[in-house]
CSV table of C-alpha atoms and ligand atoms in Angstrom, one decimal:
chain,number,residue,atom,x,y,z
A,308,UNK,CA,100.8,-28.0,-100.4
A,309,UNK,CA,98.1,-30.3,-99.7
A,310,UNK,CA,96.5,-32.1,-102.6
A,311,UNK,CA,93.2,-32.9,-103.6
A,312,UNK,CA,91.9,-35.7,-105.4
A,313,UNK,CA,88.8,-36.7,-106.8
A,314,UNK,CA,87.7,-40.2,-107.6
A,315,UNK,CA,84.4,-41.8,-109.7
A,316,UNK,CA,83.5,-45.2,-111.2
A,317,UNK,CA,81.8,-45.4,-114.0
A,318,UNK,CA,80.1,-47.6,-116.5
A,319,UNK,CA,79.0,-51.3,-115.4
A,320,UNK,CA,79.8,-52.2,-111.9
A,321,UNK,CA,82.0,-55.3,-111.4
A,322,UNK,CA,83.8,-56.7,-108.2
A,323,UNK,CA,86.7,-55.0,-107.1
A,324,UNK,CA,85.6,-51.2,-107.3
A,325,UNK,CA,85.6,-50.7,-103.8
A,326,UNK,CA,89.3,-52.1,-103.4
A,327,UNK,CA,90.3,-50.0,-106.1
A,328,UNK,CA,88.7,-47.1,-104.1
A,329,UNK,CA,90.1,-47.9,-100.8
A,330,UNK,CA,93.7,-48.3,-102.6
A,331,UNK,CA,93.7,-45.2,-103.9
A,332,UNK,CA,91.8,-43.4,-100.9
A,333,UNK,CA,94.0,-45.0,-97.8
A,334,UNK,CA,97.6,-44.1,-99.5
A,335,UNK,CA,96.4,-40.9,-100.7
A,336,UNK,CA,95.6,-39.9,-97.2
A,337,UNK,CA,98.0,-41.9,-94.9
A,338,UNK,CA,101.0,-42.0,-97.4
A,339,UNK,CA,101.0,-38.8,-99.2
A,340,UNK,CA,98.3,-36.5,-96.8
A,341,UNK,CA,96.2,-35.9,-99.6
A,342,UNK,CA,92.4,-34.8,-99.1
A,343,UNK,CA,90.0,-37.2,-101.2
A,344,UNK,CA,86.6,-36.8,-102.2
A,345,UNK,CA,84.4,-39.2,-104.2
A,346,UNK,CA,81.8,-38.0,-106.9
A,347,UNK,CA,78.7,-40.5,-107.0
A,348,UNK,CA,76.9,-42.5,-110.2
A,349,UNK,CA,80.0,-41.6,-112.6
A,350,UNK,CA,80.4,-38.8,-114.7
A,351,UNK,CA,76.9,-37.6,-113.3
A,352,UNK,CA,78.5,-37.1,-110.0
A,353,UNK,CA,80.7,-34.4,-111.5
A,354,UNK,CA,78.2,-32.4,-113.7
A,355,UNK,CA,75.9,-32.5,-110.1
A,356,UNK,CA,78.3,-31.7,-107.9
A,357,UNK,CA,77.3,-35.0,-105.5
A,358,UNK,CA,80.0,-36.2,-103.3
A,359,UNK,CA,81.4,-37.8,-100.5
A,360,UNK,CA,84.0,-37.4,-98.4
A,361,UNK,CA,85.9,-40.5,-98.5
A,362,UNK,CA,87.4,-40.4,-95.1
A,363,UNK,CA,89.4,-43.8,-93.3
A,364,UNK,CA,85.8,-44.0,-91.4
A,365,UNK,CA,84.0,-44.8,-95.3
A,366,UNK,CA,87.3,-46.0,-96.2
A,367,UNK,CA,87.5,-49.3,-93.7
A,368,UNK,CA,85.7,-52.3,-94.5
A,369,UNK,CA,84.9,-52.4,-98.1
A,370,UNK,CA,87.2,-54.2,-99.4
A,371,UNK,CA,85.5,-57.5,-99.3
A,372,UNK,CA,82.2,-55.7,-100.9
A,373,UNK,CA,80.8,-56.1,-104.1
A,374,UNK,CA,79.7,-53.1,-106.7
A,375,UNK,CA,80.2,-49.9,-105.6
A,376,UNK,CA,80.1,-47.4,-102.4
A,377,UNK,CA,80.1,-44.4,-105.1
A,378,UNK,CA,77.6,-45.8,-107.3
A,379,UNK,CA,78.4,-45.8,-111.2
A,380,UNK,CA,76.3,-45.0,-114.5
A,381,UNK,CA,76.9,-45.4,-118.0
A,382,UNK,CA,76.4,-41.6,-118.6
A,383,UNK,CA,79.1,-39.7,-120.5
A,384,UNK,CA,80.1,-36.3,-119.8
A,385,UNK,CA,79.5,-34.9,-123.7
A,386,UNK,CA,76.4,-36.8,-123.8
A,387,UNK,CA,74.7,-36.5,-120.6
A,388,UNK,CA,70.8,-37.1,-120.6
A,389,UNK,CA,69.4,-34.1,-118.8
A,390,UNK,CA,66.0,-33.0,-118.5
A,391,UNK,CA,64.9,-35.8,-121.5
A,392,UNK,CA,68.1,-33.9,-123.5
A,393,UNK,CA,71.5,-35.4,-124.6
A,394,UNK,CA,73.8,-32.3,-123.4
A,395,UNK,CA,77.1,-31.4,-123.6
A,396,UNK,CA,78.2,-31.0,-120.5
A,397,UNK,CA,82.5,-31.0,-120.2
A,398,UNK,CA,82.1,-27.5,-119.3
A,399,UNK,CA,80.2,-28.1,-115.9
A,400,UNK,CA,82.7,-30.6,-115.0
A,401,UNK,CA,85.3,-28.4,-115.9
A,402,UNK,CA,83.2,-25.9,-113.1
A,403,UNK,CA,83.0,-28.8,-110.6
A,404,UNK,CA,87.0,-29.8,-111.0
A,405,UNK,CA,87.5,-26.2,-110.3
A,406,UNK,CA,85.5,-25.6,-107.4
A,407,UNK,CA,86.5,-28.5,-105.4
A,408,UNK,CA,90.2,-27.1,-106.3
A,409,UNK,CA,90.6,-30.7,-107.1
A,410,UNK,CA,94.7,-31.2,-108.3
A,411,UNK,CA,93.6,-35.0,-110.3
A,412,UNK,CA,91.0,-36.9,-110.8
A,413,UNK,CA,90.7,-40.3,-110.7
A,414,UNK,CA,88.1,-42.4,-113.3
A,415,UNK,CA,87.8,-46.4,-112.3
A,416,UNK,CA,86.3,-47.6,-115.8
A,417,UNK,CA,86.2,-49.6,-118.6
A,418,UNK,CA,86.7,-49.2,-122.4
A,419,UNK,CA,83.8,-46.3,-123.0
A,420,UNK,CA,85.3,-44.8,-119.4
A,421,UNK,CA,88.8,-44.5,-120.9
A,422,UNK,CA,87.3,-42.5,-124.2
A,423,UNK,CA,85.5,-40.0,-121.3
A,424,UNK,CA,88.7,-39.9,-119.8
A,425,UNK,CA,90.5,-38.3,-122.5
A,426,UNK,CA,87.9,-36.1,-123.5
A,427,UNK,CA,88.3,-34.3,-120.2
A,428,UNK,CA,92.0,-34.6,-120.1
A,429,UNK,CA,91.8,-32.4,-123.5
A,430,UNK,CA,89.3,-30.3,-121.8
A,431,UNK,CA,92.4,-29.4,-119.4
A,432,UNK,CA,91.8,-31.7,-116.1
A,433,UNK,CA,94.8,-33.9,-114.5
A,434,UNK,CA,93.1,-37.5,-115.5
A,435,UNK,CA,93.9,-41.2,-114.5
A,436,UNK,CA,92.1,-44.3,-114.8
A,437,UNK,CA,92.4,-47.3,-113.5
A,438,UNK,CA,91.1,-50.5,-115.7
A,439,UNK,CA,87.9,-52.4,-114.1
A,440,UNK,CA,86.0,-54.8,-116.3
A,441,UNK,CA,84.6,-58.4,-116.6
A,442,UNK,CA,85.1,-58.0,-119.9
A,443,UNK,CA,89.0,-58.0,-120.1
A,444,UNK,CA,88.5,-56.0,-123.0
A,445,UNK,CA,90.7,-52.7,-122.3
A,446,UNK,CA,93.5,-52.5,-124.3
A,447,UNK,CA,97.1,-51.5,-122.8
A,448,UNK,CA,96.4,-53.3,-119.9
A,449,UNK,CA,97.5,-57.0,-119.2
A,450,UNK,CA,94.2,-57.7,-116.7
A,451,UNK,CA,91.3,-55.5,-115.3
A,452,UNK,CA,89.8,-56.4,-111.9
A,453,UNK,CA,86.6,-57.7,-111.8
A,454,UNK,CA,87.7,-60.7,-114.9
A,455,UNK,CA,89.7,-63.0,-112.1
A,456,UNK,CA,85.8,-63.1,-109.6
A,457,UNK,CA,83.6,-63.1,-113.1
A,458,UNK,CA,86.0,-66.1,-114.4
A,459,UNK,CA,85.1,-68.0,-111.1
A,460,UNK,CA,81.4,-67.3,-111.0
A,461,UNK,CA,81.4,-68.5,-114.7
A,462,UNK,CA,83.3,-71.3,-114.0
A,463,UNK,CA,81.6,-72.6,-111.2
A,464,UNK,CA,78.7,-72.3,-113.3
A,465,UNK,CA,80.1,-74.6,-115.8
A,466,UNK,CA,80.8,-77.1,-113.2
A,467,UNK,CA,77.3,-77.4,-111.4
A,468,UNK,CA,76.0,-77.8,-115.1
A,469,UNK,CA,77.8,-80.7,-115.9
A,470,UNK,CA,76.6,-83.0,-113.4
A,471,UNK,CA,72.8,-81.7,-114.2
A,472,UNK,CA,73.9,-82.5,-118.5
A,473,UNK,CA,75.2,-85.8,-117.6
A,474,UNK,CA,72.2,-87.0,-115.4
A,475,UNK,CA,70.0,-85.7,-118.0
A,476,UNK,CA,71.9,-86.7,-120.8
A,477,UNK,CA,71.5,-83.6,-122.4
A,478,UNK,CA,73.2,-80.4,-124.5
A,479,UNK,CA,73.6,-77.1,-122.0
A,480,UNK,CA,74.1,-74.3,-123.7
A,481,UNK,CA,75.5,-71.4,-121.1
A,482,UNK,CA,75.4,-68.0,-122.4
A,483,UNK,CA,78.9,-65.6,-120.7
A,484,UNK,CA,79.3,-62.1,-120.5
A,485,UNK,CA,81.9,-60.0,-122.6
A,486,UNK,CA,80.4,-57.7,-124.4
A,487,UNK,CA,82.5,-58.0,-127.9
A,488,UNK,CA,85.2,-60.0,-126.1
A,489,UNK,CA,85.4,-63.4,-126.0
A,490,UNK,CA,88.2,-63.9,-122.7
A,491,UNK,CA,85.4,-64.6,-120.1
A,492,UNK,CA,84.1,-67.3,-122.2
A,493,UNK,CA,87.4,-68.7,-122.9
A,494,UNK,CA,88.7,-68.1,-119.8
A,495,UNK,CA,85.6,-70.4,-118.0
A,496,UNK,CA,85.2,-72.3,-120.8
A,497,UNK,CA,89.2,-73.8,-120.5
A,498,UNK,CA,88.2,-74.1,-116.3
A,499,UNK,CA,85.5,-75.9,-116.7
A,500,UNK,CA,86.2,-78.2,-119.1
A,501,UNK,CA,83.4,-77.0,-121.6
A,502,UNK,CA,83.2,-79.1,-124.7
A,503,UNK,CA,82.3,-76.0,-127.3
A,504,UNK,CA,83.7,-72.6,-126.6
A,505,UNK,CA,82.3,-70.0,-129.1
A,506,UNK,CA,84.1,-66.3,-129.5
A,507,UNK,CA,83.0,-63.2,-131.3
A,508,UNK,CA,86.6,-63.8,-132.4
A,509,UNK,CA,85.8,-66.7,-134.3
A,510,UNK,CA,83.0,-66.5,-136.0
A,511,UNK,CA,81.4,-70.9,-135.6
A,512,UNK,CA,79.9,-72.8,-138.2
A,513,UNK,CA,76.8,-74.9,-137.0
A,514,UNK,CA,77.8,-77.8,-138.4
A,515,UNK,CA,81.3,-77.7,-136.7
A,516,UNK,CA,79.9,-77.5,-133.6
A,517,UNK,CA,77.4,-79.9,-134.5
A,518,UNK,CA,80.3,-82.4,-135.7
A,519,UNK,CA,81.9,-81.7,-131.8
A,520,UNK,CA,78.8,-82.7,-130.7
A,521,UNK,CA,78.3,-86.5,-132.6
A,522,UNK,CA,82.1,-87.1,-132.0
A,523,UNK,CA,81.4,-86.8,-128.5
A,524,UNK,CA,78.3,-89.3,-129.0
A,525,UNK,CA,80.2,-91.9,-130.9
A,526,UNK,CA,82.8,-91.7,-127.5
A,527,UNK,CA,79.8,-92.7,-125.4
A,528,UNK,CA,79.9,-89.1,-124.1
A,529,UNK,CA,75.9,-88.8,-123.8
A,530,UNK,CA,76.3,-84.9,-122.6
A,531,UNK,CA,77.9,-81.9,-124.0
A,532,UNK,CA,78.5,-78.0,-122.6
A,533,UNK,CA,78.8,-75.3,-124.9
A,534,UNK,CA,80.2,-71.9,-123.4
A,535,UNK,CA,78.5,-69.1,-125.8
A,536,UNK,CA,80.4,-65.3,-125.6
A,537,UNK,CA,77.5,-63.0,-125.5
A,538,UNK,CA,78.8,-61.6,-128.6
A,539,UNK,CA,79.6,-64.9,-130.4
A,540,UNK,CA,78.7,-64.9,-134.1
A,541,UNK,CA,78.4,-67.5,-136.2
A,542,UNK,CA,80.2,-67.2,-140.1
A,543,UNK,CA,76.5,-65.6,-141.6
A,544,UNK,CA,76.1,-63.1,-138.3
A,545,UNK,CA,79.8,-62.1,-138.8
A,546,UNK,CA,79.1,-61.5,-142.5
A,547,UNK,CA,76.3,-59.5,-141.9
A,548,UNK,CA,78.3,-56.9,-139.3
A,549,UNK,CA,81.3,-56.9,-141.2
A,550,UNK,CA,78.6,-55.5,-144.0
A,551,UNK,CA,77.1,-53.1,-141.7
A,552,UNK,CA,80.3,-51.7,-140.2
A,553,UNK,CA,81.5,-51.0,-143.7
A,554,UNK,CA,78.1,-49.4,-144.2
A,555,UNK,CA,78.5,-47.4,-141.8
A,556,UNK,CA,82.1,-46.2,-142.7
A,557,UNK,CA,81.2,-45.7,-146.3
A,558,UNK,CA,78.0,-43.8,-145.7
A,559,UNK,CA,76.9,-40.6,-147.8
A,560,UNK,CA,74.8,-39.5,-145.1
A,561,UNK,CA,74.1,-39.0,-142.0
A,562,UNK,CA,71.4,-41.0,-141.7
A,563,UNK,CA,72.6,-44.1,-143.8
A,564,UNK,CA,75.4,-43.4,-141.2
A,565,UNK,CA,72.6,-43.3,-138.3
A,566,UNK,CA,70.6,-46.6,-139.7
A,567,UNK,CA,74.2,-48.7,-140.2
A,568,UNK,CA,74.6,-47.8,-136.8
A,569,UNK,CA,71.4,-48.8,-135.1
A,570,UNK,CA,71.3,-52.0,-136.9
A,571,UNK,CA,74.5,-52.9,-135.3
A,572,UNK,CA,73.5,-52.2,-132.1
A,573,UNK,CA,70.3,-54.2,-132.6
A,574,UNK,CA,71.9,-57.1,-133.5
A,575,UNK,CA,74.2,-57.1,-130.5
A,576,UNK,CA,71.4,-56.4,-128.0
A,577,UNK,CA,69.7,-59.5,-129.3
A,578,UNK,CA,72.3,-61.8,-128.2
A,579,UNK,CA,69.9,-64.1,-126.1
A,580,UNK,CA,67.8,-64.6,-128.8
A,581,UNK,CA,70.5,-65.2,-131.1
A,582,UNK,CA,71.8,-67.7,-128.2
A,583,UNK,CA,68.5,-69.5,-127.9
A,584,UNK,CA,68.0,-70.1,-131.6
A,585,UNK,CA,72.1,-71.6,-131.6
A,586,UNK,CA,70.4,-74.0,-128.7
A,587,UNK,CA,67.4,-75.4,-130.4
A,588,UNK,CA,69.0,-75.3,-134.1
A,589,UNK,CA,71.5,-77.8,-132.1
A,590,UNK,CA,68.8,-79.9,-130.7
A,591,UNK,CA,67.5,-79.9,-134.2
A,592,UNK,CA,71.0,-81.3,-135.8
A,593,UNK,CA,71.7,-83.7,-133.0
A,594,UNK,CA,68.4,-84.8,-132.3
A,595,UNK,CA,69.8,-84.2,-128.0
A,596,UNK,CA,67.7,-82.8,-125.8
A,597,UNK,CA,69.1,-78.9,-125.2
A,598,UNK,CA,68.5,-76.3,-122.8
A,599,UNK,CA,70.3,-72.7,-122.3
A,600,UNK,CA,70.9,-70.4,-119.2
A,601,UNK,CA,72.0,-67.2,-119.1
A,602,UNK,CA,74.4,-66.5,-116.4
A,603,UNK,CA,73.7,-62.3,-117.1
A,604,UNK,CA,74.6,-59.8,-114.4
A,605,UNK,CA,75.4,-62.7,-112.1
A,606,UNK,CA,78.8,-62.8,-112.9
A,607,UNK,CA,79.3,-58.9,-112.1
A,608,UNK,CA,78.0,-59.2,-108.4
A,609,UNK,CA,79.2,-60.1,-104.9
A,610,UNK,CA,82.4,-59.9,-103.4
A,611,UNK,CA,86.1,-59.8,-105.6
A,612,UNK,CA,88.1,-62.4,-105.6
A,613,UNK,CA,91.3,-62.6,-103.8
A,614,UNK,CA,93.6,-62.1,-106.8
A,615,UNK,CA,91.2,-59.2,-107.9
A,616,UNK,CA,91.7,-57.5,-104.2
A,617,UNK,CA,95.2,-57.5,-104.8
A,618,UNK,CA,94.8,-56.1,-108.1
A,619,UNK,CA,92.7,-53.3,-107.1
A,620,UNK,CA,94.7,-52.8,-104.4
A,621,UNK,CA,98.3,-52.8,-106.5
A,622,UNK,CA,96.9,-50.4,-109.1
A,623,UNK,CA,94.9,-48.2,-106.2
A,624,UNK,CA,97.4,-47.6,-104.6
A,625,UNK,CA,100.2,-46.8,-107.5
A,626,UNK,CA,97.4,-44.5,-109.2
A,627,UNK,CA,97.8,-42.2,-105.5
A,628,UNK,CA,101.9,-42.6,-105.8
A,629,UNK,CA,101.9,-41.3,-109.4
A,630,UNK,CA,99.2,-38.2,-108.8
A,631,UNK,CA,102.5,-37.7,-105.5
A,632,UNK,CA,105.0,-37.6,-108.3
A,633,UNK,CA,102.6,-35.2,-110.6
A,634,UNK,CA,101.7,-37.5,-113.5
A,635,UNK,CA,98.5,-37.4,-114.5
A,636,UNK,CA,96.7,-38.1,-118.3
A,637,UNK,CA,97.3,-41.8,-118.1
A,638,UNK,CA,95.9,-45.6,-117.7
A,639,UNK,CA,97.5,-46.9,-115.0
A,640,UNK,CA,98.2,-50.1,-116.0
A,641,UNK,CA,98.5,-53.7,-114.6
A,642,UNK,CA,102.1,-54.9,-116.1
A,643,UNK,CA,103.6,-58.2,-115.0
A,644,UNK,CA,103.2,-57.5,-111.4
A,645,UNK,CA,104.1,-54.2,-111.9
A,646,UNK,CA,101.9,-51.2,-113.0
A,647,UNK,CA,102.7,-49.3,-116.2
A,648,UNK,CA,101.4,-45.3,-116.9
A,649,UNK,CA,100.0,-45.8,-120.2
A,650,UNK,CA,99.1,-42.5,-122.0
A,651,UNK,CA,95.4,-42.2,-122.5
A,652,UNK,CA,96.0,-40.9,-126.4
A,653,UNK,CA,97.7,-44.6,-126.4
A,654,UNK,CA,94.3,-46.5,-125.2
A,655,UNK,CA,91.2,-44.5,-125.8
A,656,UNK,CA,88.9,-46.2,-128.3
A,657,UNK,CA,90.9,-49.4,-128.6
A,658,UNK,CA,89.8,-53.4,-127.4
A,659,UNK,CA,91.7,-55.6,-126.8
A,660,UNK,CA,90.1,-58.8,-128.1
A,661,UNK,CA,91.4,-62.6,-127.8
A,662,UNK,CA,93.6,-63.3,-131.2
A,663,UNK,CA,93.7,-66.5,-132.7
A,664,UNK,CA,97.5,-67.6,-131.8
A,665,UNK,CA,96.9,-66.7,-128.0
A,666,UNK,CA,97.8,-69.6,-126.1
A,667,UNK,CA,94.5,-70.1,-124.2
A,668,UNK,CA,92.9,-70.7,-127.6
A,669,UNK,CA,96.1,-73.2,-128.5
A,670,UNK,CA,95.8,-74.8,-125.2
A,671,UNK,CA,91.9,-75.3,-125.5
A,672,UNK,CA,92.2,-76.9,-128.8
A,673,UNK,CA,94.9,-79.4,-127.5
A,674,UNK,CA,92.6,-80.6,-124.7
A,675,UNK,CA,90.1,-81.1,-127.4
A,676,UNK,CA,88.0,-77.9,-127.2
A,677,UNK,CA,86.0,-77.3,-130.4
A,678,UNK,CA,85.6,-73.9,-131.2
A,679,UNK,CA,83.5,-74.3,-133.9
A,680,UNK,CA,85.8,-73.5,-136.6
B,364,LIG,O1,81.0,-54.5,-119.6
B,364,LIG,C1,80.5,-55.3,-118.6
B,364,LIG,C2,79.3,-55.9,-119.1
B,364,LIG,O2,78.8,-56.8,-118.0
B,364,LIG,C3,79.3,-56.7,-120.4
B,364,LIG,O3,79.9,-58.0,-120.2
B,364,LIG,C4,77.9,-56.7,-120.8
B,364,LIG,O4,77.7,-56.8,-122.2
B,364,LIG,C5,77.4,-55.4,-120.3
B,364,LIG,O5,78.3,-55.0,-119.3
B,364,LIG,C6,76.0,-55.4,-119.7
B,364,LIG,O6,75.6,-54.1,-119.4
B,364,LIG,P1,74.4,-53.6,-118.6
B,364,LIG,O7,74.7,-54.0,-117.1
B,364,LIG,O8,74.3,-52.2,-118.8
B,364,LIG,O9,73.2,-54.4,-119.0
């Protein structure tokens, strides 16, 4: 019998959705005959009922185009804001599944997409996902698509800023995306050649990266470029979150619980102020002129890279092969260049983060990278 599919994309766009979308949409239809319908801005989409039919006419031509023909939200399905109410709303997804006698579903997300995922798979629905983030950040997976094209834009980035720091003699600052990750940083930060790469992973001293900075001087190097994570900390901030999450473990109540957990999320939305006071306490200590820019959502837009179309395209197209041979509740994973079903229980609610052996951070350090450590 004829099966339908579903598919959505959730959380924060990235490049790459679209190829995703196409890989799984074309083989569903032409290889297996399957019927395929897409629900718009994430999880919303479902608990609305707002689709599209995503027939080869939609289908053609996107590949090469940034963000997202279904739109996407950060909107979970347990929490959805409704009316000016967070509601519970699995149940009406469960309806929507039903009445479009859907057979799987498809989520394109990142880590919070991934947690979602599950929750409807235990609500009873035939779930996959498919990895897509900047971040790099989803654990199980070796790669998401969207990291190669961010990587590039970051990098390029880097290497316009280096001939602006040399004329001017000067100490840029260049604040990456990566949520609690540090790969994107690292990952542009060995590309371009930056001098200072700092990591929520490893938590800088100022000093170190003030040291970095004078060694450079005394080489006649007159310019330095330091790649800052978003969610870089130095040794005091990672003190104080280390505190908090404890805090928040430990709590009697629910609000100490509540409080623990809002000043986390404070200090993590203030990363550009956090970022700015790193750039003028270093024009402080080095007594070099400093400036920052933010490369912000920049880094998410326009169109994929080439490896990230073939990515999309790889796992797209093995997510429609594995709803054929009827397995559903898993990540389907980029392995090698292979794909791997990874079981959602095995994923959900996990990061993976850059440890401190990996060999990007070896290889940085042996080009002379300082990581402020
Ligand atoms: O997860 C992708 C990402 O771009 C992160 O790097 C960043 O922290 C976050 O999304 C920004 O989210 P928003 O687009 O909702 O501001």
């Amino acid at each position: 019998m004829k099966k339908n599919i579903g598919i959505l994309t959730s959380g924060g766009d990235c490049q790459g959705l679209n190829a995703a979308i196409r890989g799984v949409g074309k083989a569903a239809q032409d290889e297996f005959g399957m019927s395929v319908t897409g629900f718009c801005d994430g999880f919303r989409g479902l608990v609305l009922n707002k689709t599209m039919e995503l027939d080869n006419a939609l289908l053609s031509g996107i590949l090469t185009r940034g963000g997202t023909i279904l739109g996407t939200s950060r909107d979970k399905p347990h929490k959805m804001p409704m009316g000016g109410k967070s509601l519970d709303m699995v149940d009406t997804i469960v309806e929507t599944y039903e009445k479009n006698r859907l057979d799987a579903l498809v989520c394109i997300g990142g880590g919070g997409t991934q947690k979602n995922a599950l929750r409807l798979k235990n609500a009873g629905l035939n779930i996959l996902t498919l990895p897509k983030t900047i971040d790099n950040d989803i654990f199980g997976t070796d790669v998401s698509f969207g990291f190669d094209t961010a990587v590039g834009i970051a990098t390029e980035a880097i290497d316009r800023l280096h001939s602006t720091a040399m004329s001017h003699n000067r100490i840029i600052v260049v604040e990456i995306m990566g949520h609690r990750a540090g790969w994107l940083a690292l990952a542009a930060g060995i590309a371009g050649g930056a001098d200072v790469v700092l990591i929520p992973e490893i938590p800088y001293d100022v000093d170190k990266v003030t040291e970095s900075i004078k060694e450079r001087t005394s080489a006649g190097k007159q310019f330095s470029i330091i790649a800052v994570a978003e969610g870089a900390m130095s040794v005091e901030q990672a003190a104080y979150v280390t505190a908090l999450a404890d805090k928040k473990k430990t709590a009697n109540t629910a609000e100490e619980k509540k409080a623990a957990s809002q000043a986390l999320k404070d200090f993590h939305a203030d990363h550009v102020n956090s970022t700015l006071r790193l750039t003028r306490q270093l024009e402080e200590t080095t007594g070099q002129e400093s400036r920052l820019t933010i490369l912000g959502h920049l880094q998410r837009g326009g169109s994929p890279s080439a490896t990230d179309r073939v990515l999309a395209t790889r796992l797209g197209t093995a997510c429609a092969r594995l709803i054929n041979e009827g397995e559903t509740g898993v990540l389907v994973a980029a392995r090698g260049d292979g794909v791997e079903p990874m079981p959602l229980e095995a994923i959900a609610g996990k990061k993976k983060l850059v440890q401190l052996d990996h060999p990007w951070v070896s290889c940085a350090r042996r080009v002379g990278t300082s990581f402020g450590d």
